[in-house]
């Protein structure tokens, strides 16, 4: 059975994952309107993945006798400046998500909830991979700068990273 403190903390994380999915969906749509099909495909897949992270939390909360809540989200921006800015913002977003997961892990230790602590280890590993992937993409895009040919090739290549971001298996 979850304590109220853990239930609330997990529900807060449900909102973080939902909001990540929403922001990445907006990025996908923006890239698609610019004709960058590869970036759009990558971001649609990333958005789906965040939804999976959210669902995994929802199921866990409910299985342990809590009640997972779906909350209202703020609208993400519709445009992101350049792809460099967009991936910079994605990277910063993932750093924030990692912090939020770490805070959550900390609460489970304070509350001595070792089952939830164990469950959250999946997210800890996932965040290491997500941050590494975001940093890797950001490094590439920084090298390309505003070079149109480079961006065209990048758009083609980024699709191959979709499998790389799947992270540990979901049960
Ligand atoms: Fe579910 Fe990208 O954090």
PDB file of C-alpha atoms and ligand atoms in Angstrom:
ATOM      1  CA  UNK A   1       0.000   0.000   0.000  1.00  0.00           C
ATOM      2  CA  UNK A   2       1.312   3.436  -0.916  1.00  0.00           C
ATOM      3  CA  UNK A   3       1.574   6.184   1.671  1.00  0.00           C
ATOM      4  CA  UNK A   4      -0.180   9.440   0.783  1.00  0.00           C
ATOM      5  CA  UNK A   5       3.217  11.137   0.467  1.00  0.00           C
ATOM      6  CA  UNK A   6       4.468   8.571  -2.064  1.00  0.00           C
ATOM      7  CA  UNK A   7       1.172   8.554  -3.937  1.00  0.00           C
ATOM      8  CA  UNK A   8       1.303  12.332  -4.326  1.00  0.00           C
ATOM      9  CA  UNK A   9       4.964  12.276  -5.352  1.00  0.00           C
ATOM     10  CA  UNK A  10       4.275   9.582  -7.969  1.00  0.00           C
ATOM     11  CA  UNK A  11       1.284  11.517  -9.269  1.00  0.00           C
ATOM     12  CA  UNK A  12       3.512  14.549  -9.647  1.00  0.00           C
ATOM     13  CA  UNK A  13       5.809  12.427 -11.805  1.00  0.00           C
ATOM     14  CA  UNK A  14       2.807  11.273 -13.886  1.00  0.00           C
ATOM     15  CA  UNK A  15       2.293  14.936 -14.705  1.00  0.00           C
ATOM     16  CA  UNK A  16       5.989  15.438 -15.556  1.00  0.00           C
ATOM     17  CA  UNK A  17       5.931  12.511 -18.016  1.00  0.00           C
ATOM     18  CA  UNK A  18       2.627  13.646 -19.542  1.00  0.00           C
ATOM     19  CA  UNK A  19       3.993  17.115 -19.973  1.00  0.00           C
ATOM     20  CA  UNK A  20       7.190  15.742 -21.592  1.00  0.00           C
ATOM     21  CA  UNK A  21       5.043  13.791 -24.044  1.00  0.00           C
ATOM     22  CA  UNK A  22       3.084  16.951 -24.819  1.00  0.00           C
ATOM     23  CA  UNK A  23       6.190  19.123 -25.367  1.00  0.00           C
ATOM     24  CA  UNK A  24       7.793  16.505 -27.645  1.00  0.00           C
ATOM     25  CA  UNK A  25       4.564  16.199 -29.600  1.00  0.00           C
ATOM     26  CA  UNK A  26       4.640  19.955 -30.232  1.00  0.00           C
ATOM     27  CA  UNK A  27       8.272  19.640 -31.379  1.00  0.00           C
ATOM     28  CA  UNK A  28       7.302  16.789 -33.740  1.00  0.00           C
ATOM     29  CA  UNK A  29       4.493  18.815 -35.240  1.00  0.00           C
ATOM     30  CA  UNK A  30       6.687  21.894 -35.694  1.00  0.00           C
ATOM     31  CA  UNK A  31       9.426  19.829 -37.420  1.00  0.00           C
ATOM     32  CA  UNK A  32       6.801  18.247 -39.667  1.00  0.00           C
ATOM     33  CA  UNK A  33       5.467  21.631 -40.812  1.00  0.00           C
ATOM     34  CA  UNK A  34       9.040  22.568 -41.785  1.00  0.00           C
ATOM     35  CA  UNK A  35       9.342  19.421 -43.925  1.00  0.00           C
ATOM     36  CA  UNK A  36      11.863  17.687 -41.649  1.00  0.00           C
ATOM     37  CA  UNK A  37      10.306  14.272 -41.722  1.00  0.00           C
ATOM     38  CA  UNK A  38      13.142  12.482 -39.923  1.00  0.00           C
ATOM     39  CA  UNK A  39      13.176  14.870 -36.972  1.00  0.00           C
ATOM     40  CA  UNK A  40       9.364  14.730 -36.836  1.00  0.00           C
ATOM     41  CA  UNK A  41       9.359  10.904 -36.824  1.00  0.00           C
ATOM     42  CA  UNK A  42      11.996  10.887 -34.099  1.00  0.00           C
ATOM     43  CA  UNK A  43      10.045  13.362 -31.961  1.00  0.00           C
ATOM     44  CA  UNK A  44       6.691  11.577 -32.463  1.00  0.00           C
ATOM     45  CA  UNK A  45       8.378   8.365 -31.261  1.00  0.00           C
ATOM     46  CA  UNK A  46       9.914  10.204 -28.322  1.00  0.00           C
ATOM     47  CA  UNK A  47       6.538  11.643 -27.395  1.00  0.00           C
ATOM     48  CA  UNK A  48       5.026   8.123 -27.461  1.00  0.00           C
ATOM     49  CA  UNK A  49       7.821   6.923 -25.247  1.00  0.00           C
ATOM     50  CA  UNK A  50       7.059   9.576 -22.636  1.00  0.00           C
ATOM     51  CA  UNK A  51       3.446   8.494 -22.689  1.00  0.00           C
ATOM     52  CA  UNK A  52       4.648   4.934 -21.947  1.00  0.00           C
ATOM     53  CA  UNK A  53       6.645   6.291 -18.990  1.00  0.00           C
ATOM     54  CA  UNK A  54       3.479   7.972 -17.750  1.00  0.00           C
ATOM     55  CA  UNK A  55       1.342   4.831 -18.198  1.00  0.00           C
ATOM     56  CA  UNK A  56       3.863   2.668 -16.363  1.00  0.00           C
ATOM     57  CA  UNK A  57       3.585   5.024 -13.371  1.00  0.00           C
ATOM     58  CA  UNK A  58      -0.224   5.111 -13.546  1.00  0.00           C
ATOM     59  CA  UNK A  59      -0.434   1.309 -13.490  1.00  0.00           C
ATOM     60  CA  UNK A  60       2.030   1.074 -10.611  1.00  0.00           C
ATOM     61  CA  UNK A  61       0.127   3.624  -8.487  1.00  0.00           C
ATOM     62  CA  UNK A  62      -3.190   1.852  -9.040  1.00  0.00           C
ATOM     63  CA  UNK A  63      -1.742  -1.629  -8.502  1.00  0.00           C
ATOM     64  CA  UNK A  64      -0.402  -0.546  -5.132  1.00  0.00           C
ATOM     65  CA  UNK A  65      -3.775   0.699  -3.905  1.00  0.00           C
ATOM     66  CA  UNK A  66      -3.378   4.365  -4.859  1.00  0.00           C
ATOM     67  CA  UNK A  67      -5.285   6.393  -7.409  1.00  0.00           C
ATOM     68  CA  UNK A  68      -3.373   7.757 -10.393  1.00  0.00           C
ATOM     69  CA  UNK A  69      -4.656  11.161 -11.443  1.00  0.00           C
ATOM     70  CA  UNK A  70      -4.718  12.793 -14.863  1.00  0.00           C
ATOM     71  CA  UNK A  71      -4.097  16.509 -14.565  1.00  0.00           C
ATOM     72  CA  UNK A  72      -4.433  19.540 -16.774  1.00  0.00           C
ATOM     73  CA  UNK A  73      -1.284  20.509 -18.677  1.00  0.00           C
ATOM     74  CA  UNK A  74       0.089  23.835 -19.853  1.00  0.00           C
ATOM     75  CA  UNK A  75       0.211  24.292 -23.614  1.00  0.00           C
ATOM     76  CA  UNK A  76       3.765  23.857 -24.932  1.00  0.00           C
ATOM     77  CA  UNK A  77       5.251  26.407 -27.363  1.00  0.00           C
ATOM     78  CA  UNK A  78       4.188  25.936 -30.998  1.00  0.00           C
ATOM     79  CA  UNK A  79       7.587  26.927 -32.411  1.00  0.00           C
ATOM     80  CA  UNK A  80      11.112  26.281 -31.202  1.00  0.00           C
ATOM     81  CA  UNK A  81      13.359  28.729 -33.093  1.00  0.00           C
ATOM     82  CA  UNK A  82      15.958  26.437 -34.654  1.00  0.00           C
ATOM     83  CA  UNK A  83      16.695  22.710 -34.346  1.00  0.00           C
ATOM     84  CA  UNK A  84      19.723  23.608 -32.252  1.00  0.00           C
ATOM     85  CA  UNK A  85      17.448  25.490 -29.837  1.00  0.00           C
ATOM     86  CA  UNK A  86      14.869  22.734 -29.965  1.00  0.00           C
ATOM     87  CA  UNK A  87      17.374  20.001 -29.031  1.00  0.00           C
ATOM     88  CA  UNK A  88      18.952  22.274 -26.429  1.00  0.00           C
ATOM     89  CA  UNK A  89      15.550  22.631 -24.841  1.00  0.00           C
ATOM     90  CA  UNK A  90      14.968  18.855 -25.086  1.00  0.00           C
ATOM     91  CA  UNK A  91      18.277  18.229 -23.310  1.00  0.00           C
ATOM     92  CA  UNK A  92      17.480  20.761 -20.551  1.00  0.00           C
ATOM     93  CA  UNK A  93      14.059  19.175 -20.199  1.00  0.00           C
ATOM     94  CA  UNK A  94      15.582  15.718 -19.677  1.00  0.00           C
ATOM     95  CA  UNK A  95      18.002  17.108 -17.073  1.00  0.00           C
ATOM     96  CA  UNK A  96      14.964  18.445 -15.191  1.00  0.00           C
ATOM     97  CA  UNK A  97      13.182  15.080 -15.482  1.00  0.00           C
ATOM     98  CA  UNK A  98      16.253  13.335 -14.053  1.00  0.00           C
ATOM     99  CA  UNK A  99      16.236  15.736 -11.123  1.00  0.00           C
ATOM    100  CA  UNK A 100      12.584  15.036 -10.554  1.00  0.00           C
ATOM    101  CA  UNK A 101      13.207  11.242 -10.593  1.00  0.00           C
ATOM    102  CA  UNK A 102      16.110  11.658  -8.160  1.00  0.00           C
ATOM    103  CA  UNK A 103      13.928  13.693  -5.785  1.00  0.00           C
ATOM    104  CA  UNK A 104      11.306  10.961  -5.991  1.00  0.00           C
ATOM    105  CA  UNK A 105      13.877   8.246  -5.197  1.00  0.00           C
ATOM    106  CA  UNK A 106      14.953  10.326  -2.227  1.00  0.00           C
ATOM    107  CA  UNK A 107      11.375  10.491  -0.908  1.00  0.00           C
ATOM    108  CA  UNK A 108      11.015   6.690  -1.154  1.00  0.00           C
ATOM    109  CA  UNK A 109      14.103   6.309   1.055  1.00  0.00           C
ATOM    110  CA  UNK A 110      12.774   8.814   3.596  1.00  0.00           C
ATOM    111  CA  UNK A 111       9.468   6.937   3.643  1.00  0.00           C
ATOM    112  CA  UNK A 112      11.182   3.531   3.677  1.00  0.00           C
ATOM    113  CA  UNK A 113       9.113   2.419   0.684  1.00  0.00           C
ATOM    114  CA  UNK A 114      11.552  -0.067  -0.844  1.00  0.00           C
ATOM    115  CA  UNK A 115       9.076  -1.480  -3.373  1.00  0.00           C
ATOM    116  CA  UNK A 116       8.614   1.947  -4.963  1.00  0.00           C
ATOM    117  CA  UNK A 117      12.334   2.565  -4.641  1.00  0.00           C
ATOM    118  CA  UNK A 118      12.955  -0.639  -6.594  1.00  0.00           C
ATOM    119  CA  UNK A 119      10.318   0.251  -9.209  1.00  0.00           C
ATOM    120  CA  UNK A 120      11.980   3.632  -9.778  1.00  0.00           C
ATOM    121  CA  UNK A 121      15.357   2.103 -10.652  1.00  0.00           C
ATOM    122  CA  UNK A 122      14.015   1.546 -14.177  1.00  0.00           C
ATOM    123  CA  UNK A 123      13.503   5.311 -14.489  1.00  0.00           C
ATOM    124  CA  UNK A 124      16.962   6.038 -13.108  1.00  0.00           C
ATOM    125  CA  UNK A 125      18.547   3.904 -15.881  1.00  0.00           C
ATOM    126  CA  UNK A 126      16.198   5.327 -18.482  1.00  0.00           C
ATOM    127  CA  UNK A 127      17.220   8.897 -17.585  1.00  0.00           C
ATOM    128  CA  UNK A 128      20.918   8.069 -18.010  1.00  0.00           C
ATOM    129  CA  UNK A 129      20.148   6.860 -21.551  1.00  0.00           C
ATOM    130  CA  UNK A 130      17.837   9.751 -22.386  1.00  0.00           C
ATOM    131  CA  UNK A 131      20.317  12.381 -21.252  1.00  0.00           C
ATOM    132  CA  UNK A 132      23.147  10.670 -23.167  1.00  0.00           C
ATOM    133  CA  UNK A 133      21.041  10.500 -26.333  1.00  0.00           C
ATOM    134  CA  UNK A 134      19.955  14.139 -26.054  1.00  0.00           C
ATOM    135  CA  UNK A 135      23.565  15.237 -25.493  1.00  0.00           C
ATOM    136  CA  UNK A 136      24.725  13.172 -28.468  1.00  0.00           C
ATOM    137  CA  UNK A 137      22.123  14.744 -30.777  1.00  0.00           C
ATOM    138  CA  UNK A 138      22.906  18.206 -29.480  1.00  0.00           C
ATOM    139  CA  UNK A 139      26.626  17.727 -30.197  1.00  0.00           C
ATOM    140  CA  UNK A 140      25.803  16.673 -33.768  1.00  0.00           C
ATOM    141  CA  UNK A 141      23.488  19.601 -34.405  1.00  0.00           C
ATOM    142  CA  UNK A 142      26.041  22.047 -33.004  1.00  0.00           C
ATOM    143  CA  UNK A 143      28.584  20.744 -35.528  1.00  0.00           C
ATOM    144  CA  UNK A 144      26.128  21.185 -38.385  1.00  0.00           C
ATOM    145  CA  UNK A 145      25.134  24.738 -37.419  1.00  0.00           C
ATOM    146  CA  UNK A 146      23.013  26.343 -40.140  1.00  0.00           C
ATOM    147  CA  UNK A 147      24.435  24.288 -43.006  1.00  0.00           C
ATOM    148  CA  UNK A 148      21.422  23.231 -45.112  1.00  0.00           C
ATOM    149  CA  UNK A 149      23.075  20.130 -46.586  1.00  0.00           C
ATOM    150  CA  UNK A 150      24.144  19.063 -43.115  1.00  0.00           C
ATOM    151  CA  UNK A 151      20.620  19.496 -41.777  1.00  0.00           C
ATOM    152  CA  UNK A 152      19.239  17.444 -44.656  1.00  0.00           C
ATOM    153  CA  UNK A 153      21.607  14.566 -43.831  1.00  0.00           C
ATOM    154  CA  UNK A 154      20.874  14.946 -40.121  1.00  0.00           C
ATOM    155  CA  UNK A 155      17.146  14.671 -40.850  1.00  0.00           C
ATOM    156  CA  UNK A 156      17.832  11.368 -42.590  1.00  0.00           C
ATOM    157  CA  UNK A 157      20.142  10.057 -39.876  1.00  0.00           C
ATOM    158  CA  UNK A 158      18.110  10.957 -36.811  1.00  0.00           C
ATOM    159  CA  UNK A 159      15.503   8.311 -37.664  1.00  0.00           C
ATOM    160  CA  UNK A 160      18.112   5.610 -37.022  1.00  0.00           C
ATOM    161  CA  UNK A 161      18.314   6.793 -33.391  1.00  0.00           C
ATOM    162  CA  UNK A 162      14.687   5.884 -32.661  1.00  0.00           C
ATOM    163  CA  UNK A 163      15.608   2.338 -31.584  1.00  0.00           C
ATOM    164  CA  UNK A 164      18.471   3.713 -29.513  1.00  0.00           C
ATOM    165  CA  UNK A 165      16.106   5.675 -27.310  1.00  0.00           C
ATOM    166  CA  UNK A 166      13.827   2.790 -26.390  1.00  0.00           C
ATOM    167  CA  UNK A 167      15.786   2.219 -23.159  1.00  0.00           C
ATOM    168  CA  UNK A 168      15.161  -0.705 -20.808  1.00  0.00           C
ATOM    169  CA  UNK A 169      12.182  -2.899 -21.682  1.00  0.00           C
ATOM    170  CA  UNK A 170       8.781  -1.931 -20.321  1.00  0.00           C
ATOM    171  CA  UNK A 171       7.014  -4.836 -18.630  1.00  0.00           C
TER     172      UNK A 171
HETATM  173 FE1  LIG B   1      10.376  10.103 -19.305  1.00  0.00          FE
HETATM  174 FE2  LIG B   1      12.371  11.607 -21.095  1.00  0.00          FE
HETATM  175  O1  LIG B   1      11.742  11.282 -19.398  1.00  0.00           O
END
